[in-house]
Amino acid sequence: MKNIKTIDDLIRCYKTLPGIGSKTAERLAYATLQLSKEERDDFISSFIKCNDEVKICDKCGFFYEGECPICNDPKREHSSVMIVSSSKDVLTIDNTEEYNGLYFILKGTISPLKNITAQDIGLDKLEKYITQNNCREIILALPTNIEGETTSLYITNMFKDSSLNISRLASGIPLGTNLEYIDNMTISRSIKDRIFIKGVKDE
Ligand SMILES: [Zn+2]
């Protein structure tokens, strides 16, 4: 039997999402089609609303509606910038209330295997962001997998001749785990006990 082209298109769209392979994309596409008419309309209107109204800040990379809550928050300390690989991590870390600095959100991590370069994930904008905000410390909060480590190393090299202090979240976060699955206490501790790769803590 011939495949239905419109359904194949939907499957292809689902497959572009991270962590979704062919089988899951297929399951999601058919599950979407099996929703009731109301559920599907709700799905579509939420998607269109997000597409129209949610913007990505061209300075820090955070998703926002209205104005960027990171760049436009006068209470945030500009001395440090935490680098994460997804906007979701900002919410996770901010909820711990252990950190009140700036964030720089990358679009994922560098992956030579998947041909994803530093520029693809927005790293070319980092230097300008740091200069404009007069940051003194970079805190690396990237995933503890090979791609995350590659990206951390790349950033460390980018600033090796600068006066910036560079730290990374302390251990306690198991290898290969995403921040979203870690409890607040562990994240708070890993921020407080962060390890300096370059320079020292600015007291
Ligand atoms: Zn911003």
CSV table of C-alpha atoms in Angstrom, one decimal, residues 37-124:
chain,number,residue,atom,x,y,z
A,37,LYS,CA,-11.5,17.5,16.3
A,38,GLU,CA,-11.5,19.9,19.4
A,39,GLU,CA,-8.2,18.5,20.6
A,40,ARG,CA,-6.6,19.0,17.2
A,41,ASP,CA,-7.9,22.5,16.9
A,42,ASP,CA,-6.5,23.3,20.3
A,43,PHE,CA,-3.2,21.7,19.3
A,44,ILE,CA,-3.1,23.8,16.1
A,45,SER,CA,-4.1,27.1,17.7
A,46,SER,CA,-1.5,26.7,20.5
A,47,PHE,CA,1.1,26.0,17.9
A,48,ILE,CA,0.2,29.0,15.8
A,49,LYS,CA,0.1,31.2,18.8
A,50,CYS,CA,3.5,30.1,19.9
A,51,ASN,CA,4.8,30.6,16.4
A,52,ASP,CA,3.4,34.1,16.2
A,53,GLU,CA,3.9,35.4,19.7
A,54,VAL,CA,6.9,33.7,21.2
A,55,LYS,CA,10.2,35.3,20.2
A,56,ILE,CA,13.8,34.4,20.7
A,57,CYS,CA,15.8,37.2,22.2
A,58,ASP,CA,18.6,38.1,19.7
A,59,LYS,CA,20.9,39.0,22.6
A,60,CYS,CA,20.7,36.1,25.1
A,61,GLY,CA,18.7,33.5,23.0
A,62,PHE,CA,15.9,33.1,25.6
A,63,PHE,CA,12.3,32.5,24.5
A,64,TYR,CA,9.9,35.3,25.5
A,65,GLU,CA,6.5,36.9,25.0
A,66,GLY,CA,6.5,40.6,25.3
A,67,GLU,CA,10.0,41.5,26.5
A,68,CYS,CA,12.9,39.3,27.4
A,69,PRO,CA,12.8,38.6,31.1
A,70,ILE,CA,16.6,38.1,31.3
A,71,CYS,CA,17.8,41.2,29.4
A,72,ASN,CA,15.1,43.5,30.7
A,73,ASP,CA,15.3,42.5,34.4
A,74,PRO,CA,17.2,45.3,36.2
A,75,LYS,CA,17.6,43.2,39.3
A,76,ARG,CA,19.9,40.6,37.6
A,77,GLU,CA,23.6,40.8,38.3
A,78,HIS,CA,25.6,41.3,35.2
A,79,SER,CA,28.9,40.1,36.6
A,80,SER,CA,28.2,36.5,35.6
A,81,VAL,CA,26.7,34.7,32.6
A,82,MET,CA,25.6,31.1,32.8
A,83,ILE,CA,25.7,29.2,29.5
A,84,VAL,CA,23.0,26.6,29.0
A,85,SER,CA,22.0,24.6,25.9
A,86,SER,CA,18.2,25.1,26.2
A,87,SER,CA,15.7,27.7,27.5
A,88,LYS,CA,14.2,25.1,29.6
A,89,ASP,CA,17.4,24.9,31.7
A,90,VAL,CA,17.1,28.6,32.5
A,91,LEU,CA,13.7,27.9,34.2
A,92,THR,CA,15.1,24.9,36.1
A,93,ILE,CA,18.1,26.8,37.4
A,94,ASP,CA,16.2,30.0,38.1
A,95,ASN,CA,13.7,28.1,40.2
A,96,THR,CA,16.5,27.1,42.6
A,97,GLU,CA,17.0,30.9,43.5
A,98,GLU,CA,20.7,30.1,43.9
A,99,TYR,CA,21.7,32.2,40.9
A,100,ASN,CA,20.6,35.7,39.9
A,101,GLY,CA,22.9,36.5,37.0
A,102,LEU,CA,22.5,36.5,33.2
A,103,TYR,CA,22.0,33.5,30.9
A,104,PHE,CA,23.2,32.8,27.4
A,105,ILE,CA,21.1,30.1,25.7
A,106,LEU,CA,22.7,28.1,23.0
A,107,LYS,CA,20.7,26.2,20.4
A,108,GLY,CA,22.0,22.9,21.5
A,109,THR,CA,25.6,21.7,21.6
A,110,ILE,CA,28.4,21.4,19.1
A,111,SER,CA,28.5,18.0,17.4
A,112,PRO,CA,31.1,17.2,14.8
A,113,LEU,CA,29.3,13.9,14.1
A,114,LYS,CA,26.0,15.7,13.2
A,115,ASN,CA,27.8,18.6,11.5
A,116,ILE,CA,26.6,21.1,14.1
A,117,THR,CA,29.1,23.9,14.4
A,118,ALA,CA,29.7,26.7,17.0
A,119,GLN,CA,28.0,29.1,14.7
A,120,ASP,CA,24.9,26.8,14.3
A,121,ILE,CA,24.3,27.0,18.0
A,122,GLY,CA,24.8,30.8,18.3
A,123,LEU,CA,28.2,30.9,19.9
A,124,ASP,CA,29.3,33.7,17.5
